[in-house]
C-alpha cells in the first residue's frame, strides 16, 4: 500500500537525521550536502514543517560572509569521505567545502512558508537565500549576462555529466597530494566517476584553494568555466519563489532586487534555446562554444520559463523521444548518445529529484500528462527497488547509495501531490 511506502520514506529520513540536518546516506555521504538538504526540507514539509525549517537553518550555519552557501557543511568529523576539510583548506568559521551547488534553497523557503512556517523562522532563511543569490550574480556572473557559470563540475550537482567531458579534458590531472577516494569502497566502482575524473576534480580544488577562495581570483584562474542552463534555471525558479515570499513578508526593496535578478536570467536562459537540438544548450565560456552533448540539463529551463508553444512542443517531443522503450524515465543522457552509461552516476541513470524538477516544469508549461508520467515512473521504481540514489533507465535496477534521503523526499513530495 502507498501508506506503507510513505512510512518507509519517512523512516529513511529519520535514519539519516543527525540532529537537525540529514545525511544523503550513511558512510558514502556522511555530511550535509547543499541541494540534497533543500529537497529534504521540502520532503519534511509534507509532514513536519518545523523539521524542514531546521534542515535549512543547519545548512545556513555554513554560509560564508560573502553569501555563498557551500556544497558541503562538515558538522562533525568522518573518515569515510574524501575530500574532507583538510583538502578544501577553507577559512570559514564552520568547516565547509569551498564551492557551491544549485540553489534549490530558495524553492524550499517558499514551500515551507506556504506550509505555514512562522515568519520568525522564514525571515532569516529568506535573508540567507537572498544573500546567496546576490553571490551567484556577482561571483558567478561578473559580466552581468544573466547566465551563471560553474567553476567545478561538482557545483552542478551532476558531477560527471557528459556535458563536462570536453571542458574537463583540458583540466590537468596533477594534484597536490595523491587522491584517496573513499566512495568506491562503499559503491561498485562501475557506478561512480572514473579515477581520472577525480584527479581533475581535485586539481580544480587545489587551484581555487591557491586563490584563497576569493571569487574574482578564482574566476580569473579557472580552467573550467561553464555557463549552465540547469543551474541558471534553478536560480531563476528559486528567485521567483523568493520574490513571492518577499511580497508576503512586505519587503519591497528585496522584491524589486529579485525582479531585476530574475528578469536578467529569464532573458539569458531563453537565448540558450537551440531549435536544431530541441533543447537548451550549456555554454563553454572558455572555449566560447556551445555544448551539444545531450543531457537532462537541456530541459531544466522548463522549470523557470513560460515557453512559447513552438519551443515547448519541440522540447516535449524531444523528451518523449528520449523516453521511448525505457522502463524508468527520465534519463540524464539518452541511450543513443555515445557517452551513455546507464549504470554510471550522471551519465544515463534516472534521478528522482531531476524528475521532480522536470515534472514541475512540464506542469508549468501545460503538459501535466507527461509530468504525471515522470512522477509515476520513478515512484514505481522506488516502490520496487527502494529509495536508492538513482535507477537504471532500461531495467529499473536500483543503483548507487541505499536509503537515500532526497529520493525518499521526492517520493513524499510526489505522493503529497496525488493525495
Coordinates of C-alpha atoms in Angstrom, one line a residue:
X1 CA 0.0 0.0 0.0
X2 CA 1.1 3.6 -0.7
X3 CA 0.9 4.4 3.1
X4 CA 3.5 1.7 3.7
X5 CA 5.9 3.3 1.3
X6 CA 5.2 6.7 2.8
X7 CA 6.1 5.4 6.2
X8 CA 9.3 3.8 4.7
X9 CA 10.3 7.1 3.1
X10 CA 9.9 8.9 6.5
X11 CA 11.9 6.1 8.1
X12 CA 14.8 6.8 5.7
X13 CA 14.8 10.5 6.7
X14 CA 14.7 9.5 10.4
X15 CA 17.7 7.1 10.0
X16 CA 19.8 9.8 8.2
X17 CA 18.9 12.5 10.7
X18 CA 22.0 13.7 12.6
X19 CA 20.5 16.3 14.8
X20 CA 18.7 18.8 12.6
X21 CA 20.5 18.0 9.4
X22 CA 20.2 15.0 7.2
X23 CA 22.9 12.9 5.5
X24 CA 22.2 12.0 1.9
X25 CA 23.1 8.4 3.0
X26 CA 25.3 7.0 5.7
X27 CA 29.0 6.3 5.0
X28 CA 29.0 7.3 1.3
X29 CA 28.0 10.9 2.1
X30 CA 28.5 11.5 5.9
X31 CA 28.0 15.3 6.0
X32 CA 25.3 17.8 5.0
X33 CA 25.0 18.4 1.3
X34 CA 23.5 21.6 0.0
X35 CA 20.9 20.8 -2.7
X36 CA 20.2 17.5 -1.1
X37 CA 19.1 19.3 2.1
X38 CA 16.9 21.7 0.2
X39 CA 15.0 18.8 -1.4
X40 CA 14.9 17.0 2.0
X41 CA 13.4 20.1 3.6
X42 CA 10.6 20.1 1.1
X43 CA 10.1 16.4 1.8
X44 CA 9.9 17.2 5.5
X45 CA 7.4 20.0 4.7
X46 CA 4.8 17.4 3.8
X47 CA 4.5 16.3 7.4
X48 CA 6.9 18.2 9.7
X49 CA 7.3 21.9 8.8
X50 CA 9.4 22.6 11.9
X51 CA 11.9 19.9 10.9
X52 CA 12.0 21.2 7.4
X53 CA 12.9 24.7 8.7
X54 CA 15.6 23.2 10.9
X55 CA 17.2 21.5 7.9
X56 CA 17.7 24.8 6.1
X57 CA 18.8 26.5 9.3
X58 CA 21.6 24.0 9.8
X59 CA 22.7 24.4 6.2
X60 CA 22.8 28.1 6.6
X61 CA 25.1 27.7 9.5
X62 CA 27.8 27.1 6.9
X63 CA 27.1 30.3 4.9
X64 CA 30.2 32.4 4.1
X65 CA 30.5 36.1 4.9
X66 CA 30.2 36.8 1.1
X67 CA 26.9 35.0 0.9
X68 CA 27.9 31.7 -0.6
X69 CA 26.3 28.6 0.9
X70 CA 28.8 25.8 0.3
X71 CA 28.0 22.4 -1.2
X72 CA 29.2 20.5 1.9
X73 CA 28.9 21.5 5.6
X74 CA 31.2 19.4 7.8
X75 CA 29.3 19.5 11.0
X76 CA 31.3 16.6 12.6
X77 CA 34.3 14.5 11.6
X78 CA 34.1 11.4 9.5
X79 CA 36.8 9.3 7.9
X80 CA 34.5 7.7 5.3
X81 CA 34.5 10.5 2.8
X82 CA 37.1 12.2 0.5
X83 CA 37.8 15.1 0.1
X84 CA 37.4 16.3 3.7
X85 CA 38.1 19.7 5.2
X86 CA 41.9 19.2 5.1
X87 CA 41.7 19.0 1.3
X88 CA 39.5 22.0 0.9
X89 CA 41.5 24.3 3.2
X90 CA 38.8 26.9 3.6
X91 CA 38.7 29.5 6.3
X92 CA 35.1 29.7 7.2
X93 CA 34.0 29.7 10.8
X94 CA 32.2 26.4 10.2
X95 CA 34.2 23.8 8.3
X96 CA 32.9 23.6 4.7
X97 CA 33.9 22.9 1.1
X98 CA 34.9 25.9 -1.0
X99 CA 32.4 25.6 -3.8
X100 CA 28.6 25.7 -4.0
X101 CA 25.7 23.7 -5.6
X102 CA 22.3 24.5 -7.3
X103 CA 20.3 27.0 -5.2
X104 CA 17.2 24.9 -4.5
X105 CA 17.3 26.5 -1.1
X106 CA 15.0 29.4 -2.2
X107 CA 12.4 27.0 -3.6
X108 CA 12.3 25.2 -0.2
X109 CA 11.9 28.6 1.6
X110 CA 8.7 29.2 -0.3
X111 CA 7.4 25.7 0.2
X112 CA 7.9 26.0 4.0
X113 CA 6.3 29.4 4.0
X114 CA 3.3 28.1 2.2
X115 CA 3.1 25.1 4.5
X116 CA 2.7 27.5 7.4
X117 CA 6.1 28.1 8.9
X118 CA 6.1 31.1 11.1
X119 CA 7.5 34.4 9.8
X120 CA 10.1 34.3 12.6
X121 CA 11.6 31.2 11.0
X122 CA 11.1 32.2 7.4
X123 CA 12.6 35.7 7.5
X124 CA 16.1 34.6 8.4
X125 CA 16.0 31.8 5.8
X126 CA 14.8 34.3 3.2
X127 CA 17.7 36.7 4.1
X128 CA 20.2 33.8 3.8
X129 CA 18.8 32.9 0.4
X130 CA 18.8 36.5 -0.8
X131 CA 22.5 36.9 0.2
X132 CA 23.3 33.7 -1.7
X133 CA 21.5 34.9 -4.8
X134 CA 23.5 38.1 -4.7
X135 CA 26.6 36.0 -4.5
X136 CA 25.6 34.0 -7.6
X137 CA 25.1 37.1 -9.7
X138 CA 28.4 38.7 -8.6
X139 CA 30.8 35.7 -8.2
X140 CA 29.4 33.5 -11.0
X141 CA 28.2 36.1 -13.5
X142 CA 30.6 39.0 -13.1
X143 CA 29.9 40.2 -16.6
X144 CA 26.2 40.5 -15.9
X145 CA 24.9 38.2 -18.7
X146 CA 22.2 36.5 -16.5
X147 CA 23.7 33.1 -17.3
X148 CA 25.5 31.9 -14.2
X149 CA 28.7 29.9 -14.5
X150 CA 30.1 26.9 -12.7
X151 CA 33.8 26.7 -11.9
X152 CA 33.7 23.0 -10.9
X153 CA 31.6 20.1 -12.1
X154 CA 30.5 19.4 -8.5
X155 CA 28.8 22.8 -8.5
X156 CA 26.3 21.5 -11.0
X157 CA 25.3 18.5 -8.8
X158 CA 25.7 16.5 -12.0
X159 CA 29.3 15.7 -11.2
X160 CA 30.5 13.5 -14.1
X161 CA 27.9 14.5 -16.7
X162 CA 28.9 14.0 -20.3
X163 CA 28.2 17.8 -20.7
X164 CA 31.5 18.4 -18.9
X165 CA 33.7 15.9 -20.8
X166 CA 35.3 18.2 -23.4
X167 CA 35.9 21.1 -21.0
X168 CA 37.1 18.8 -18.2
X169 CA 39.6 17.2 -20.6
X170 CA 41.5 20.5 -20.6
X171 CA 41.9 20.4 -16.8
X172 CA 45.3 18.8 -15.7
X173 CA 45.2 15.6 -13.7
X174 CA 48.0 16.7 -11.3
X175 CA 47.1 17.2 -7.7
X176 CA 49.0 18.5 -4.7
X177 CA 48.5 15.2 -2.8
X178 CA 47.6 11.7 -4.0
X179 CA 43.8 11.3 -4.5
X180 CA 42.5 9.0 -1.8
X181 CA 39.0 8.0 -2.9
X182 CA 36.6 6.5 -0.4
X183 CA 33.4 6.3 -2.5
X184 CA 34.4 3.2 -4.4
X185 CA 34.7 1.4 -1.1
X186 CA 31.0 2.0 -0.5
X187 CA 29.6 1.6 -4.0
X188 CA 30.5 -0.5 -7.0
X189 CA 33.2 1.5 -9.0
X190 CA 31.3 0.9 -12.2
X191 CA 28.6 3.2 -10.9
X192 CA 31.0 6.0 -9.9
X193 CA 33.1 8.7 -11.7
X194 CA 36.4 7.3 -13.0
X195 CA 39.8 7.9 -11.3
X196 CA 40.8 10.4 -14.0
X197 CA 37.7 12.4 -13.3
X198 CA 38.6 12.6 -9.6
X199 CA 42.1 13.8 -10.4
X200 CA 40.7 16.6 -12.4
X201 CA 38.2 17.4 -9.8
X202 CA 40.9 17.7 -7.1
X203 CA 43.2 19.7 -9.4
X204 CA 40.4 22.3 -9.5
X205 CA 40.1 22.3 -5.7
X206 CA 43.8 22.9 -5.5
X207 CA 43.6 25.7 -8.0
X208 CA 40.9 27.6 -6.1
X209 CA 42.5 26.9 -2.7
X210 CA 45.6 28.6 -4.1
X211 CA 43.3 31.6 -4.8
X212 CA 42.3 31.6 -1.2
X213 CA 38.7 31.0 -2.4
X214 CA 38.4 34.7 -3.5
X215 CA 35.7 34.8 -6.2
X216 CA 37.5 37.2 -8.6
X217 CA 40.8 35.3 -8.4
X218 CA 39.0 32.0 -8.9
X219 CA 37.2 33.4 -12.0
X220 CA 40.5 34.6 -13.5
X221 CA 42.3 31.3 -12.7
X222 CA 39.6 28.9 -13.6
X223 CA 40.4 26.3 -16.3
X224 CA 36.8 25.2 -16.2
X225 CA 34.0 27.8 -16.6
X226 CA 30.6 26.7 -17.9
X227 CA 27.5 28.8 -18.4
X228 CA 25.0 26.3 -17.0
X229 CA 21.4 26.3 -18.1
X230 CA 20.4 23.8 -15.4
X231 CA 21.8 25.9 -12.6
X232 CA 20.5 29.1 -14.1
X233 CA 17.0 27.6 -14.3
X234 CA 17.1 26.6 -10.7
X235 CA 18.4 30.0 -9.7
X236 CA 15.6 31.7 -11.7
X237 CA 12.9 29.5 -10.2
X238 CA 14.3 30.0 -6.7
X239 CA 14.4 33.7 -7.4
X240 CA 10.7 33.7 -8.4
X241 CA 9.9 31.8 -5.3
X242 CA 11.8 34.2 -3.1
X243 CA 10.0 37.1 -4.8
X244 CA 6.7 35.5 -3.7
X245 CA 8.0 35.3 -0.1
X246 CA 9.3 38.9 -0.2
X247 CA 5.9 40.2 -1.2
X248 CA 4.2 38.1 1.5
X249 CA 6.7 39.5 4.1
X250 CA 6.2 43.0 2.8
X251 CA 9.8 43.6 1.8
X252 CA 9.5 45.9 -1.2
X253 CA 13.2 46.6 -1.7
X254 CA 14.1 42.9 -1.7
X255 CA 11.2 42.2 -4.1
X256 CA 12.5 44.8 -6.5
X257 CA 16.0 43.4 -6.3
X258 CA 14.7 39.9 -7.1
X259 CA 12.6 41.2 -10.0
X260 CA 15.8 42.6 -11.6
X261 CA 17.7 39.4 -11.0
X262 CA 15.0 37.1 -12.4
X263 CA 14.5 39.3 -15.5
X264 CA 18.2 39.1 -16.4
X265 CA 18.3 35.4 -16.1
X266 CA 15.0 34.9 -17.8
X267 CA 16.2 36.6 -21.0
X268 CA 19.6 34.8 -20.8
X269 CA 18.1 31.4 -20.4
X270 CA 15.6 31.8 -23.3
X271 CA 18.5 32.8 -25.5
X272 CA 20.1 29.4 -25.0
X273 CA 17.3 27.6 -26.9
X274 CA 18.6 25.6 -29.9
X275 CA 15.8 24.8 -32.4
X276 CA 18.1 22.2 -34.2
X277 CA 18.7 20.3 -30.9
X278 CA 15.2 20.9 -29.4
X279 CA 16.7 21.8 -26.1
X280 CA 18.7 24.5 -24.3
X281 CA 22.5 24.5 -24.5
X282 CA 25.2 24.9 -22.0
X283 CA 27.9 27.4 -23.0
X284 CA 31.6 26.7 -22.5
X285 CA 32.8 30.2 -21.6
X286 CA 36.5 29.4 -22.0
X287 CA 36.2 27.8 -25.4
X288 CA 33.4 30.2 -26.4
X289 CA 31.4 27.3 -27.8
X290 CA 28.0 25.6 -27.2
X291 CA 28.0 22.2 -25.6
X292 CA 25.9 20.0 -27.8
X293 CA 26.3 16.8 -25.8
X294 CA 22.7 15.8 -24.8
X295 CA 21.9 15.7 -21.0
X296 CA 18.9 16.4 -18.8
X297 CA 20.2 19.9 -18.3
X298 CA 18.8 20.9 -21.7
X299 CA 15.3 20.5 -20.5
X300 CA 15.6 22.1 -17.0
X301 CA 14.7 25.6 -18.2
X302 CA 11.1 24.4 -18.4
X303 CA 11.2 24.8 -14.6
X304 CA 11.7 28.5 -14.8
X305 CA 10.3 29.7 -18.2
X306 CA 6.8 30.1 -19.6
X307 CA 7.7 28.9 -23.0
X308 CA 6.1 29.9 -26.4
X309 CA 4.1 27.0 -27.7
X310 CA 6.6 26.1 -30.5
X311 CA 9.5 25.8 -28.1
X312 CA 7.5 23.9 -25.6
X313 CA 6.2 21.4 -28.1
X314 CA 9.7 20.8 -29.6
X315 CA 11.2 20.3 -26.2
X316 CA 8.4 17.9 -25.2
X317 CA 8.8 15.9 -28.4
X318 CA 12.5 15.5 -27.7
X319 CA 11.8 14.4 -24.2
X320 CA 9.4 11.8 -25.4
X321 CA 12.0 10.6 -27.9
X322 CA 14.5 10.0 -25.0
X323 CA 11.8 8.1 -23.1
X324 CA 10.9 5.6 -25.8
X325 CA 11.4 2.0 -24.7
X326 CA 12.6 2.8 -21.1
X327 CA 11.3 1.2 -18.0
X328 CA 12.1 4.3 -15.9
X329 CA 12.3 7.9 -17.1
X330 CA 13.9 10.5 -17.3
X331 CA 17.4 9.5 -18.3
X332 CA 20.2 12.0 -17.6
X333 CA 21.7 11.1 -21.0
X334 CA 19.8 9.5 -23.9
X335 CA 20.5 5.9 -25.0
X336 CA 21.6 7.0 -28.5
X337 CA 24.4 9.2 -27.1
X338 CA 27.9 7.7 -27.4
X339 CA 28.6 8.8 -23.8
X340 CA 25.5 6.9 -22.4
X341 CA 26.4 4.6 -19.5
X342 CA 23.1 3.6 -17.8
X343 CA 24.8 2.5 -14.5
X344 CA 27.3 5.2 -14.0
X345 CA 26.3 8.2 -11.9
X346 CA 25.2 11.1 -14.1
X347 CA 25.9 9.5 -17.4
X348 CA 22.5 8.0 -18.0
X349 CA 20.7 6.9 -14.8
X350 CA 17.4 8.3 -13.6
X351 CA 17.5 10.5 -10.5
X352 CA 14.2 11.1 -8.7
X353 CA 15.0 14.8 -8.0
X354 CA 15.6 15.5 -11.6
X355 CA 12.1 14.1 -12.4
X356 CA 10.8 16.3 -9.6
X357 CA 12.2 19.4 -11.3
X358 CA 11.3 18.3 -14.8
X359 CA 7.7 17.4 -13.8
X360 CA 7.3 20.8 -12.2
X361 CA 8.5 22.4 -15.4
X362 CA 6.1 20.4 -17.5
X363 CA 3.2 21.3 -15.2
X364 CA 4.2 25.0 -15.5
X365 CA 4.1 24.7 -19.3
X366 CA 0.8 23.0 -19.6
X367 CA 1.9 19.3 -20.1
X368 CA 0.5 17.7 -17.0
X369 CA 0.2 14.2 -18.5
X370 CA 3.9 13.9 -19.2
X371 CA 4.6 15.4 -15.7
X372 CA 2.4 12.7 -14.2
X373 CA 4.2 10.1 -16.3
X374 CA 7.6 11.1 -14.9
X375 CA 6.4 11.1 -11.3
X376 CA 4.6 7.8 -11.7
X377 CA 7.6 6.1 -13.4
X378 CA 10.1 7.0 -10.8
X379 CA 7.7 6.4 -7.9
X380 CA 7.1 2.9 -9.1
X381 CA 10.8 2.4 -9.4
X382 CA 11.2 3.4 -5.8
X383 CA 8.4 1.1 -4.6
X384 CA 10.1 -1.7 -6.4
X385 CA 13.8 -1.2 -5.8
X386 CA 13.8 1.0 -2.8
X387 CA 14.8 4.6 -2.0
X388 CA 18.2 4.3 -3.8
X389 CA 20.3 7.1 -5.2
X390 CA 19.4 6.5 -8.9
X391 CA 18.0 3.9 -11.3
X392 CA 18.9 2.1 -14.5
X393 CA 16.5 3.6 -17.1
X394 CA 16.3 0.3 -19.0
X395 CA 15.8 -2.2 -16.3
X396 CA 14.7 -0.2 -13.2
X397 CA 17.7 -1.6 -11.2
X398 CA 18.4 0.4 -8.1
X399 CA 21.9 1.9 -8.2
X400 CA 24.3 3.9 -6.0
X401 CA 23.7 4.6 -2.4
X402 CA 20.9 2.9 -0.5
X403 CA 18.4 4.5 1.8
X404 CA 18.9 7.8 0.1
X405 CA 17.4 10.9 1.7
X406 CA 16.4 13.0 -1.3
X407 CA 14.9 10.0 -3.1
X408 CA 12.7 9.5 0.0
X409 CA 11.9 13.2 0.0
X410 CA 10.9 13.1 -3.7
X411 CA 8.6 10.2 -3.0
X412 CA 6.9 12.1 -0.2
X413 CA 6.6 15.1 -2.5
X414 CA 5.1 13.1 -5.3
X415 CA 2.6 11.4 -3.1
X416 CA 1.6 14.7 -1.5
X417 CA 0.6 16.0 -4.9
X418 CA -1.6 13.0 -5.6
X419 CA -3.2 13.0 -2.1

